[in-house]
Amino acid sequence: MSHFGRRAVSLLAMILFEKFGQHQPLNRQAERYAKEGVPLSLSTLADQVGAGCAALEPLIRRIEAHVFAAERLHGDDTTVPVLAKGKTDTGRCWVYVRDDRPFGGQTPPAAMFYYSRDRGGEHPQGHLATYAGLFQADAYGGYNKLCAPDREPGQILEVACWVHARRTFFVMADLAESARRKAQGKTTAVISPLALEAVRRIDALFEIERTISGETAERRRAVRKELSAPLVADLESWMREQRAKLSRGNDLAKAMDYVLKRWPAFTRFLDDGRVCLSNNAAE
């Protein structure tokens, strides 16, 4: 228990929330408390943060075990500005999400966060060291070793995100945004009829998904086999045909390559009702 005493647990909670939830440095907290007539030194605040984190460690490990006991995970990372001596560094915040609700699962959803000073592949490899199963994320190369067939304790199966695939096509097909940028004197993307068609075809898959959200994995798989699989087959044929007509440096070609090079990961949802089309749960 903090040396503030049992009556000041709420104060300790506020210190922790201000630091980790509101990103308020301890020196600023100390200054604010001093102005309110509460003399708390920087060293005292630092001691309490350490004590609070130690007290929460068992709960953190329970949440971690719960998240990584899932058969399917979402993962993502984002930049975090970090104060350094005389400058601002860029760290990374990693998140792994367990959410079984899309396929009717009753297990409570949860998320586990980690921090690192860089985006080295050793970080997710360490986070996921004990995990085996489905993993939905972006195409970050640091995940590649996790998908090795001979990996211990088991292979991680990559699941791609159709929202990522759609995003680049949408930029090239967004007439309204292009008009706004043109009016502002900014560079606009070339509006591509092929990009519009790609967005239309991908949106048709999401329309089907909306009808089976929350259904059992078996039901979702059956509907996908009946309705989504033919659309996916047509999309692949159309995309490969159009890609053959484009030069390597073409932006549309790059968007198509992103999908076609990862086709098994993009189509894994057809064979497994637990899989989601998007990684939005983590993003």
PDB file of C-alpha atoms in Angstrom:
ATOM      1  CA  MET A   1       0.000   0.000   0.000  1.00  0.00           C
ATOM      2  CA  SER A   2       1.211   3.484  -0.838  1.00  0.00           C
ATOM      3  CA  HIS A   3       2.604   5.444   2.121  1.00  0.00           C
ATOM      4  CA  PHE A   4      -0.161   7.984   1.372  1.00  0.00           C
ATOM      5  CA  GLY A   5      -2.415   5.628   3.333  1.00  0.00           C
ATOM      6  CA  ARG A   6      -5.598   3.799   2.468  1.00  0.00           C
ATOM      7  CA  ARG A   7      -7.627   7.007   2.271  1.00  0.00           C
ATOM      8  CA  ALA A   8      -5.426   8.285  -0.559  1.00  0.00           C
ATOM      9  CA  VAL A   9      -5.799   5.371  -2.968  1.00  0.00           C
ATOM     10  CA  SER A  10      -7.860   7.658  -5.200  1.00  0.00           C
ATOM     11  CA  LEU A  11      -4.943  10.109  -5.283  1.00  0.00           C
ATOM     12  CA  LEU A  12      -2.598   7.331  -6.394  1.00  0.00           C
ATOM     13  CA  ALA A  13      -5.084   6.320  -9.082  1.00  0.00           C
ATOM     14  CA  MET A  14      -5.197   9.918 -10.300  1.00  0.00           C
ATOM     15  CA  ILE A  15      -1.402  10.141 -10.458  1.00  0.00           C
ATOM     16  CA  LEU A  16      -1.246   6.957 -12.530  1.00  0.00           C
ATOM     17  CA  PHE A  17      -4.068   8.052 -14.809  1.00  0.00           C
ATOM     18  CA  GLU A  18      -2.552  11.479 -15.379  1.00  0.00           C
ATOM     19  CA  LYS A  19       0.801   9.928 -16.274  1.00  0.00           C
ATOM     20  CA  PHE A  20      -0.301   7.008 -18.440  1.00  0.00           C
ATOM     21  CA  GLY A  21      -3.753   8.092 -19.572  1.00  0.00           C
ATOM     22  CA  GLN A  22      -3.241  11.822 -20.030  1.00  0.00           C
ATOM     23  CA  HIS A  23       0.542  11.718 -20.642  1.00  0.00           C
ATOM     24  CA  GLN A  24       1.224  14.338 -17.980  1.00  0.00           C
ATOM     25  CA  PRO A  25       4.879  14.239 -16.813  1.00  0.00           C
ATOM     26  CA  LEU A  26       5.379  13.876 -13.079  1.00  0.00           C
ATOM     27  CA  ASN A  27       7.131  17.240 -12.791  1.00  0.00           C
ATOM     28  CA  ARG A  28       4.035  18.976 -14.167  1.00  0.00           C
ATOM     29  CA  GLN A  29       1.851  17.032 -11.767  1.00  0.00           C
ATOM     30  CA  ALA A  30       4.099  18.078  -8.874  1.00  0.00           C
ATOM     31  CA  GLU A  31       3.817  21.727  -9.938  1.00  0.00           C
ATOM     32  CA  ARG A  32       0.035  21.521 -10.133  1.00  0.00           C
ATOM     33  CA  TYR A  33      -0.313  19.862  -6.731  1.00  0.00           C
ATOM     34  CA  ALA A  34       1.997  22.501  -5.210  1.00  0.00           C
ATOM     35  CA  LYS A  35      -0.250  25.269  -6.542  1.00  0.00           C
ATOM     36  CA  GLU A  36      -3.169  23.528  -4.835  1.00  0.00           C
ATOM     37  CA  GLY A  37      -1.309  23.395  -1.532  1.00  0.00           C
ATOM     38  CA  VAL A  38      -0.348  19.720  -1.738  1.00  0.00           C
ATOM     39  CA  PRO A  39       3.455  19.393  -1.516  1.00  0.00           C
ATOM     40  CA  LEU A  40       4.378  16.238  -3.439  1.00  0.00           C
ATOM     41  CA  SER A  41       7.984  16.028  -4.577  1.00  0.00           C
ATOM     42  CA  LEU A  42       8.956  14.539  -7.908  1.00  0.00           C
ATOM     43  CA  SER A  43      10.737  11.656  -6.162  1.00  0.00           C
ATOM     44  CA  THR A  44       7.628  10.892  -4.094  1.00  0.00           C
ATOM     45  CA  LEU A  45       5.454  10.794  -7.199  1.00  0.00           C
ATOM     46  CA  ALA A  46       7.965   8.539  -8.963  1.00  0.00           C
ATOM     47  CA  ASP A  47       7.992   6.164  -5.972  1.00  0.00           C
ATOM     48  CA  GLN A  48       4.205   5.985  -6.014  1.00  0.00           C
ATOM     49  CA  VAL A  49       4.095   5.270  -9.729  1.00  0.00           C
ATOM     50  CA  GLY A  50       6.519   2.402  -9.181  1.00  0.00           C
ATOM     51  CA  ALA A  51       4.486   1.073  -6.262  1.00  0.00           C
ATOM     52  CA  GLY A  52       1.261   1.355  -8.221  1.00  0.00           C
ATOM     53  CA  CYS A  53       2.682  -0.489 -11.214  1.00  0.00           C
ATOM     54  CA  ALA A  54       4.019  -3.248  -8.956  1.00  0.00           C
ATOM     55  CA  ALA A  55       0.611  -3.649  -7.335  1.00  0.00           C
ATOM     56  CA  LEU A  56      -1.066  -3.924 -10.743  1.00  0.00           C
ATOM     57  CA  GLU A  57       1.466  -6.398 -12.164  1.00  0.00           C
ATOM     58  CA  PRO A  58      -0.552  -9.554 -11.298  1.00  0.00           C
ATOM     59  CA  LEU A  59      -3.639  -8.088 -12.975  1.00  0.00           C
ATOM     60  CA  ILE A  60      -1.609  -7.162 -16.053  1.00  0.00           C
ATOM     61  CA  ARG A  61      -0.290 -10.722 -16.323  1.00  0.00           C
ATOM     62  CA  ARG A  62      -3.839 -12.113 -16.032  1.00  0.00           C
ATOM     63  CA  ILE A  63      -5.036  -9.842 -18.833  1.00  0.00           C
ATOM     64  CA  GLU A  64      -2.014 -10.839 -20.913  1.00  0.00           C
ATOM     65  CA  ALA A  65      -2.727 -14.549 -20.413  1.00  0.00           C
ATOM     66  CA  HIS A  66      -6.383 -14.019 -21.317  1.00  0.00           C
ATOM     67  CA  VAL A  67      -5.536 -12.165 -24.537  1.00  0.00           C
ATOM     68  CA  PHE A  68      -2.964 -14.681 -25.758  1.00  0.00           C
ATOM     69  CA  ALA A  69      -5.173 -17.665 -24.944  1.00  0.00           C
ATOM     70  CA  ALA A  70      -7.308 -16.636 -27.930  1.00  0.00           C
ATOM     71  CA  GLU A  71      -7.358 -18.628 -31.157  1.00  0.00           C
ATOM     72  CA  ARG A  72      -7.447 -15.406 -33.171  1.00  0.00           C
ATOM     73  CA  LEU A  73      -5.787 -12.041 -32.505  1.00  0.00           C
ATOM     74  CA  HIS A  74      -5.756  -8.584 -34.027  1.00  0.00           C
ATOM     75  CA  GLY A  75      -2.472  -6.683 -33.900  1.00  0.00           C
ATOM     76  CA  ASP A  76      -1.234  -3.212 -34.747  1.00  0.00           C
ATOM     77  CA  ASP A  77       1.340  -0.604 -33.766  1.00  0.00           C
ATOM     78  CA  THR A  78       1.508   3.162 -33.888  1.00  0.00           C
ATOM     79  CA  THR A  79       4.029   5.900 -33.266  1.00  0.00           C
ATOM     80  CA  VAL A  80       4.408   7.529 -29.844  1.00  0.00           C
ATOM     81  CA  PRO A  81       6.325  10.810 -29.383  1.00  0.00           C
ATOM     82  CA  VAL A  82       8.822  10.391 -26.542  1.00  0.00           C
ATOM     83  CA  LEU A  83      10.635  13.187 -24.740  1.00  0.00           C
ATOM     84  CA  ALA A  84      14.390  12.739 -24.958  1.00  0.00           C
ATOM     85  CA  LYS A  85      17.297  14.952 -23.977  1.00  0.00           C
ATOM     86  CA  GLY A  86      17.061  18.014 -26.191  1.00  0.00           C
ATOM     87  CA  LYS A  87      14.733  16.393 -28.705  1.00  0.00           C
ATOM     88  CA  THR A  88      11.653  14.271 -29.277  1.00  0.00           C
ATOM     89  CA  ASP A  89      12.129  10.614 -30.209  1.00  0.00           C
ATOM     90  CA  THR A  90       9.575   8.352 -31.825  1.00  0.00           C
ATOM     91  CA  GLY A  91       8.659   5.214 -29.917  1.00  0.00           C
ATOM     92  CA  ARG A  92       6.102   2.539 -30.749  1.00  0.00           C
ATOM     93  CA  CYS A  93       2.968   1.358 -29.004  1.00  0.00           C
ATOM     94  CA  TRP A  94       1.939  -2.212 -29.849  1.00  0.00           C
ATOM     95  CA  VAL A  95      -1.539  -3.597 -29.261  1.00  0.00           C
ATOM     96  CA  TYR A  96      -2.967  -7.113 -29.427  1.00  0.00           C
ATOM     97  CA  VAL A  97      -6.726  -7.518 -29.246  1.00  0.00           C
ATOM     98  CA  ARG A  98      -8.878 -10.510 -28.429  1.00  0.00           C
ATOM     99  CA  ASP A  99     -12.461 -10.049 -29.592  1.00  0.00           C
ATOM    100  CA  ASP A 100     -14.616 -13.107 -30.260  1.00  0.00           C
ATOM    101  CA  ARG A 101     -17.899 -11.209 -30.562  1.00  0.00           C
ATOM    102  CA  PRO A 102     -17.970 -11.064 -34.392  1.00  0.00           C
ATOM    103  CA  PHE A 103     -18.409 -14.861 -34.502  1.00  0.00           C
ATOM    104  CA  GLY A 104     -20.724 -15.114 -31.507  1.00  0.00           C
ATOM    105  CA  GLY A 105     -18.055 -15.804 -28.898  1.00  0.00           C
ATOM    106  CA  GLN A 106     -18.924 -15.156 -25.263  1.00  0.00           C
ATOM    107  CA  THR A 107     -15.374 -14.614 -23.997  1.00  0.00           C
ATOM    108  CA  PRO A 108     -14.846 -11.022 -22.797  1.00  0.00           C
ATOM    109  CA  PRO A 109     -12.848  -8.893 -25.246  1.00  0.00           C
ATOM    110  CA  ALA A 110      -9.533  -7.506 -24.028  1.00  0.00           C
ATOM    111  CA  ALA A 111      -6.433  -5.726 -25.287  1.00  0.00           C
ATOM    112  CA  MET A 112      -2.776  -5.891 -24.306  1.00  0.00           C
ATOM    113  CA  PHE A 113      -0.432  -2.960 -24.927  1.00  0.00           C
ATOM    114  CA  TYR A 114       3.359  -2.866 -25.064  1.00  0.00           C
ATOM    115  CA  TYR A 115       5.861  -0.071 -25.598  1.00  0.00           C
ATOM    116  CA  SER A 116       9.198  -0.066 -27.396  1.00  0.00           C
ATOM    117  CA  ARG A 117      11.681   2.613 -28.444  1.00  0.00           C
ATOM    118  CA  ASP A 118      11.766   1.395 -32.060  1.00  0.00           C
ATOM    119  CA  ARG A 119       9.872  -0.794 -34.542  1.00  0.00           C
ATOM    120  CA  GLY A 120      12.277  -3.711 -34.639  1.00  0.00           C
ATOM    121  CA  GLY A 121      10.772  -7.079 -35.512  1.00  0.00           C
ATOM    122  CA  GLU A 122      12.134  -8.567 -32.289  1.00  0.00           C
ATOM    123  CA  HIS A 123       9.414  -6.729 -30.366  1.00  0.00           C
ATOM    124  CA  PRO A 124       6.319  -8.446 -31.847  1.00  0.00           C
ATOM    125  CA  GLN A 125       8.289 -11.689 -32.007  1.00  0.00           C
ATOM    126  CA  GLY A 126       8.801 -11.398 -28.259  1.00  0.00           C
ATOM    127  CA  HIS A 127       5.232 -10.355 -27.541  1.00  0.00           C
ATOM    128  CA  LEU A 128       3.858 -13.325 -29.500  1.00  0.00           C
ATOM    129  CA  ALA A 129       6.489 -15.852 -28.398  1.00  0.00           C
ATOM    130  CA  THR A 130       3.935 -18.162 -26.764  1.00  0.00           C
ATOM    131  CA  TYR A 131       1.093 -17.602 -29.243  1.00  0.00           C
ATOM    132  CA  ALA A 132      -0.032 -19.828 -32.104  1.00  0.00           C
ATOM    133  CA  GLY A 133      -3.149 -19.281 -34.177  1.00  0.00           C
ATOM    134  CA  LEU A 134      -4.692 -16.686 -36.456  1.00  0.00           C
ATOM    135  CA  PHE A 135      -3.121 -13.242 -36.468  1.00  0.00           C
ATOM    136  CA  GLN A 136      -4.648 -10.308 -38.334  1.00  0.00           C
ATOM    137  CA  ALA A 137      -2.436  -7.279 -38.917  1.00  0.00           C
ATOM    138  CA  ASP A 138      -0.890  -5.147 -41.633  1.00  0.00           C
ATOM    139  CA  ALA A 139       1.925  -6.336 -43.888  1.00  0.00           C
ATOM    140  CA  TYR A 140       4.757  -5.220 -41.574  1.00  0.00           C
ATOM    141  CA  GLY A 141       7.850  -7.327 -42.310  1.00  0.00           C
ATOM    142  CA  GLY A 142       8.628  -7.790 -38.623  1.00  0.00           C
ATOM    143  CA  TYR A 143       5.796 -10.319 -38.419  1.00  0.00           C
ATOM    144  CA  ASN A 144       7.240 -12.597 -41.127  1.00  0.00           C
ATOM    145  CA  LYS A 145       9.270 -14.890 -38.860  1.00  0.00           C
ATOM    146  CA  LEU A 146       6.144 -15.590 -36.829  1.00  0.00           C
ATOM    147  CA  CYS A 147       4.560 -17.315 -39.822  1.00  0.00           C
ATOM    148  CA  ALA A 148       7.332 -19.886 -40.350  1.00  0.00           C
ATOM    149  CA  PRO A 149       5.831 -23.407 -40.715  1.00  0.00           C
ATOM    150  CA  ASP A 150       8.326 -24.927 -38.252  1.00  0.00           C
ATOM    151  CA  ARG A 151       7.891 -22.229 -35.616  1.00  0.00           C
ATOM    152  CA  GLU A 152       7.534 -23.233 -31.972  1.00  0.00           C
ATOM    153  CA  PRO A 153       5.115 -23.389 -30.155  1.00  0.00           C
ATOM    154  CA  GLY A 154       3.210 -23.465 -33.462  1.00  0.00           C
ATOM    155  CA  GLN A 155       2.664 -21.595 -36.670  1.00  0.00           C
ATOM    156  CA  ILE A 156       0.921 -18.255 -36.760  1.00  0.00           C
ATOM    157  CA  LEU A 157      -1.408 -17.934 -39.745  1.00  0.00           C
ATOM    158  CA  GLU A 158      -1.432 -14.503 -41.345  1.00  0.00           C
ATOM    159  CA  VAL A 159      -4.807 -12.870 -41.936  1.00  0.00           C
ATOM    160  CA  ALA A 160      -4.810  -9.763 -44.113  1.00  0.00           C
ATOM    161  CA  CYS A 161      -7.044  -6.723 -43.692  1.00  0.00           C
ATOM    162  CA  TRP A 162      -9.429  -5.813 -46.521  1.00  0.00           C
ATOM    163  CA  VAL A 163      -9.725  -2.263 -45.166  1.00  0.00           C
ATOM    164  CA  HIS A 164      -6.002  -1.805 -45.833  1.00  0.00           C
ATOM    165  CA  ALA A 165      -6.487  -3.164 -49.336  1.00  0.00           C
ATOM    166  CA  ARG A 166      -9.465  -0.911 -49.984  1.00  0.00           C
ATOM    167  CA  ARG A 167      -7.827   2.250 -48.649  1.00  0.00           C
ATOM    168  CA  THR A 168      -5.353   2.835 -51.481  1.00  0.00           C
ATOM    169  CA  PHE A 169      -7.966   2.132 -54.142  1.00  0.00           C
ATOM    170  CA  PHE A 170     -10.359   4.497 -52.385  1.00  0.00           C
ATOM    171  CA  VAL A 171      -7.843   7.361 -52.452  1.00  0.00           C
ATOM    172  CA  MET A 172      -7.595   6.991 -56.222  1.00  0.00           C
ATOM    173  CA  ALA A 173     -11.367   6.751 -56.541  1.00  0.00           C
ATOM    174  CA  ASP A 174     -12.535   9.491 -54.151  1.00  0.00           C
ATOM    175  CA  LEU A 175     -14.024  12.100 -56.465  1.00  0.00           C
ATOM    176  CA  ALA A 176     -15.220  14.370 -53.648  1.00  0.00           C
ATOM    177  CA  GLU A 177     -11.835  14.493 -51.898  1.00  0.00           C
ATOM    178  CA  SER A 178     -10.061  15.098 -55.191  1.00  0.00           C
ATOM    179  CA  ALA A 179     -12.349  18.050 -55.914  1.00  0.00           C
ATOM    180  CA  ARG A 180     -11.693  19.512 -52.447  1.00  0.00           C
ATOM    181  CA  ARG A 181      -7.938  19.216 -52.848  1.00  0.00           C
ATOM    182  CA  LYS A 182      -8.088  20.785 -56.292  1.00  0.00           C
ATOM    183  CA  ALA A 183     -10.070  23.740 -54.920  1.00  0.00           C
ATOM    184  CA  GLN A 184      -7.406  24.185 -52.222  1.00  0.00           C
ATOM    185  CA  GLY A 185      -4.635  24.157 -54.803  1.00  0.00           C
ATOM    186  CA  LYS A 186      -3.266  20.840 -53.555  1.00  0.00           C
ATOM    187  CA  THR A 187      -2.033  17.882 -55.552  1.00  0.00           C
ATOM    188  CA  THR A 188      -4.807  15.441 -56.391  1.00  0.00           C
ATOM    189  CA  ALA A 189      -4.647  11.755 -57.155  1.00  0.00           C
ATOM    190  CA  VAL A 190      -5.640  10.696 -60.641  1.00  0.00           C
ATOM    191  CA  ILE A 191      -9.212   9.409 -60.510  1.00  0.00           C
ATOM    192  CA  SER A 192      -9.074   5.861 -61.802  1.00  0.00           C
ATOM    193  CA  PRO A 193     -12.115   3.953 -63.131  1.00  0.00           C
ATOM    194  CA  LEU A 194     -10.292   0.743 -62.212  1.00  0.00           C
ATOM    195  CA  ALA A 195      -9.870   1.955 -58.630  1.00  0.00           C
ATOM    196  CA  LEU A 196     -13.585   2.726 -58.501  1.00  0.00           C
ATOM    197  CA  GLU A 197     -14.321  -0.792 -59.678  1.00  0.00           C
ATOM    198  CA  ALA A 198     -11.978  -2.301 -57.084  1.00  0.00           C
ATOM    199  CA  VAL A 199     -13.716  -0.354 -54.309  1.00  0.00           C
ATOM    200  CA  ARG A 200     -17.116  -1.464 -55.575  1.00  0.00           C
ATOM    201  CA  ARG A 201     -16.080  -5.117 -55.565  1.00  0.00           C
ATOM    202  CA  ILE A 202     -14.522  -4.953 -52.091  1.00  0.00           C
ATOM    203  CA  ASP A 203     -17.550  -3.110 -50.705  1.00  0.00           C
ATOM    204  CA  ALA A 204     -19.748  -5.972 -51.903  1.00  0.00           C
ATOM    205  CA  LEU A 205     -17.828  -8.296 -49.574  1.00  0.00           C
ATOM    206  CA  PHE A 206     -18.378  -5.974 -46.627  1.00  0.00           C
ATOM    207  CA  GLU A 207     -22.102  -5.836 -47.400  1.00  0.00           C
ATOM    208  CA  ILE A 208     -22.269  -9.601 -46.928  1.00  0.00           C
ATOM    209  CA  GLU A 209     -20.252  -9.377 -43.712  1.00  0.00           C
ATOM    210  CA  ARG A 210     -22.735  -6.962 -42.185  1.00  0.00           C
ATOM    211  CA  THR A 211     -25.452  -9.602 -42.461  1.00  0.00           C
ATOM    212  CA  ILE A 212     -23.486 -12.236 -40.515  1.00  0.00           C
ATOM    213  CA  SER A 213     -21.823 -10.163 -37.795  1.00  0.00           C
ATOM    214  CA  GLY A 214     -22.301 -11.945 -34.472  1.00  0.00           C
ATOM    215  CA  GLU A 215     -23.335 -15.235 -36.081  1.00  0.00           C
ATOM    216  CA  THR A 216     -21.542 -18.482 -35.261  1.00  0.00           C
ATOM    217  CA  ALA A 217     -18.308 -19.300 -37.032  1.00  0.00           C
ATOM    218  CA  GLU A 218     -20.023 -22.187 -38.826  1.00  0.00           C
ATOM    219  CA  ARG A 219     -22.817 -19.956 -40.105  1.00  0.00           C
ATOM    220  CA  ARG A 220     -20.387 -17.255 -41.229  1.00  0.00           C
ATOM    221  CA  ARG A 221     -18.290 -19.798 -43.120  1.00  0.00           C
ATOM    222  CA  ALA A 222     -21.348 -21.256 -44.865  1.00  0.00           C
ATOM    223  CA  VAL A 223     -22.584 -17.836 -46.004  1.00  0.00           C
ATOM    224  CA  ARG A 224     -19.144 -16.864 -47.199  1.00  0.00           C
ATOM    225  CA  LYS A 225     -18.798 -20.071 -49.210  1.00  0.00           C
ATOM    226  CA  GLU A 226     -22.139 -19.421 -50.854  1.00  0.00           C
ATOM    227  CA  LEU A 227     -22.037 -15.653 -51.388  1.00  0.00           C
ATOM    228  CA  SER A 228     -18.519 -14.297 -50.883  1.00  0.00           C
ATOM    229  CA  ALA A 229     -16.401 -16.987 -52.556  1.00  0.00           C
ATOM    230  CA  PRO A 230     -17.759 -16.346 -56.077  1.00  0.00           C
ATOM    231  CA  LEU A 231     -17.170 -12.599 -55.663  1.00  0.00           C
ATOM    232  CA  VAL A 232     -13.623 -13.193 -54.440  1.00  0.00           C
ATOM    233  CA  ALA A 233     -12.876 -15.493 -57.382  1.00  0.00           C
ATOM    234  CA  ASP A 234     -14.178 -12.884 -59.814  1.00  0.00           C
ATOM    235  CA  LEU A 235     -12.177 -10.166 -58.048  1.00  0.00           C
ATOM    236  CA  GLU A 236      -8.959 -12.158 -58.364  1.00  0.00           C
ATOM    237  CA  SER A 237      -9.498 -12.876 -62.062  1.00  0.00           C
ATOM    238  CA  TRP A 238     -10.377  -9.251 -62.777  1.00  0.00           C
ATOM    239  CA  MET A 239      -7.471  -7.884 -60.751  1.00  0.00           C
ATOM    240  CA  ARG A 240      -4.880 -10.172 -62.341  1.00  0.00           C
ATOM    241  CA  GLU A 241      -6.166  -9.295 -65.795  1.00  0.00           C
ATOM    242  CA  GLN A 242      -5.991  -5.553 -65.121  1.00  0.00           C
ATOM    243  CA  ARG A 243      -2.631  -5.792 -63.365  1.00  0.00           C
ATOM    244  CA  ALA A 244      -1.062  -7.362 -66.453  1.00  0.00           C
ATOM    245  CA  LYS A 245      -1.863  -4.178 -68.377  1.00  0.00           C
ATOM    246  CA  LEU A 246      -0.182  -1.800 -65.903  1.00  0.00           C
ATOM    247  CA  SER A 247       3.446  -0.793 -65.522  1.00  0.00           C
ATOM    248  CA  ARG A 248       5.283  -1.697 -62.321  1.00  0.00           C
ATOM    249  CA  GLY A 249       5.545   1.899 -61.085  1.00  0.00           C
ATOM    250  CA  ASN A 250       1.859   2.673 -61.534  1.00  0.00           C
ATOM    251  CA  ASP A 251       0.122   3.498 -58.223  1.00  0.00           C
ATOM    252  CA  LEU A 252      -2.806   1.275 -59.113  1.00  0.00           C
ATOM    253  CA  ALA A 253      -0.404  -1.568 -59.908  1.00  0.00           C
ATOM    254  CA  LYS A 254       1.185  -1.163 -56.464  1.00  0.00           C
ATOM    255  CA  ALA A 255      -2.243  -1.332 -54.813  1.00  0.00           C
ATOM    256  CA  MET A 256      -3.076  -4.495 -56.741  1.00  0.00           C
ATOM    257  CA  ASP A 257       0.302  -6.058 -55.941  1.00  0.00           C
ATOM    258  CA  TYR A 258      -0.299  -5.459 -52.233  1.00  0.00           C
ATOM    259  CA  VAL A 259      -3.377  -7.679 -52.483  1.00  0.00           C
ATOM    260  CA  LEU A 260      -2.240 -10.284 -55.010  1.00  0.00           C
ATOM    261  CA  LYS A 261       1.077 -11.013 -53.277  1.00  0.00           C
ATOM    262  CA  ARG A 262      -0.834 -11.776 -50.072  1.00  0.00           C
ATOM    263  CA  TRP A 263      -3.796 -13.534 -51.648  1.00  0.00           C
ATOM    264  CA  PRO A 264      -3.801 -16.567 -49.268  1.00  0.00           C
ATOM    265  CA  ALA A 265      -3.914 -14.198 -46.279  1.00  0.00           C
ATOM    266  CA  PHE A 266      -6.673 -12.114 -47.858  1.00  0.00           C
ATOM    267  CA  THR A 267      -8.835 -15.157 -48.642  1.00  0.00           C
ATOM    268  CA  ARG A 268      -8.367 -17.021 -45.348  1.00  0.00           C
ATOM    269  CA  PHE A 269     -11.743 -15.669 -44.179  1.00  0.00           C
ATOM    270  CA  LEU A 270     -13.499 -17.918 -46.708  1.00  0.00           C
ATOM    271  CA  ASP A 271     -12.409 -21.069 -44.856  1.00  0.00           C
ATOM    272  CA  ASP A 272     -12.635 -19.864 -41.253  1.00  0.00           C
ATOM    273  CA  GLY A 273     -15.711 -18.156 -39.841  1.00  0.00           C
ATOM    274  CA  ARG A 274     -13.739 -16.746 -36.923  1.00  0.00           C
ATOM    275  CA  VAL A 275     -11.794 -14.447 -39.220  1.00  0.00           C
ATOM    276  CA  CYS A 276     -12.872 -10.836 -39.746  1.00  0.00           C
ATOM    277  CA  LEU A 277     -12.471  -8.919 -42.998  1.00  0.00           C
ATOM    278  CA  SER A 278     -10.883  -5.960 -41.241  1.00  0.00           C
ATOM    279  CA  ASN A 279      -8.344  -5.297 -38.518  1.00  0.00           C
ATOM    280  CA  ASN A 280     -10.389  -2.388 -37.152  1.00  0.00           C
ATOM    281  CA  ALA A 281     -10.567  -3.973 -33.694  1.00  0.00           C
ATOM    282  CA  ALA A 282      -6.872  -3.177 -33.215  1.00  0.00           C
ATOM    283  CA  GLU A 283      -6.673   0.024 -35.196  1.00  0.00           C
TER     284      GLU A 283
END
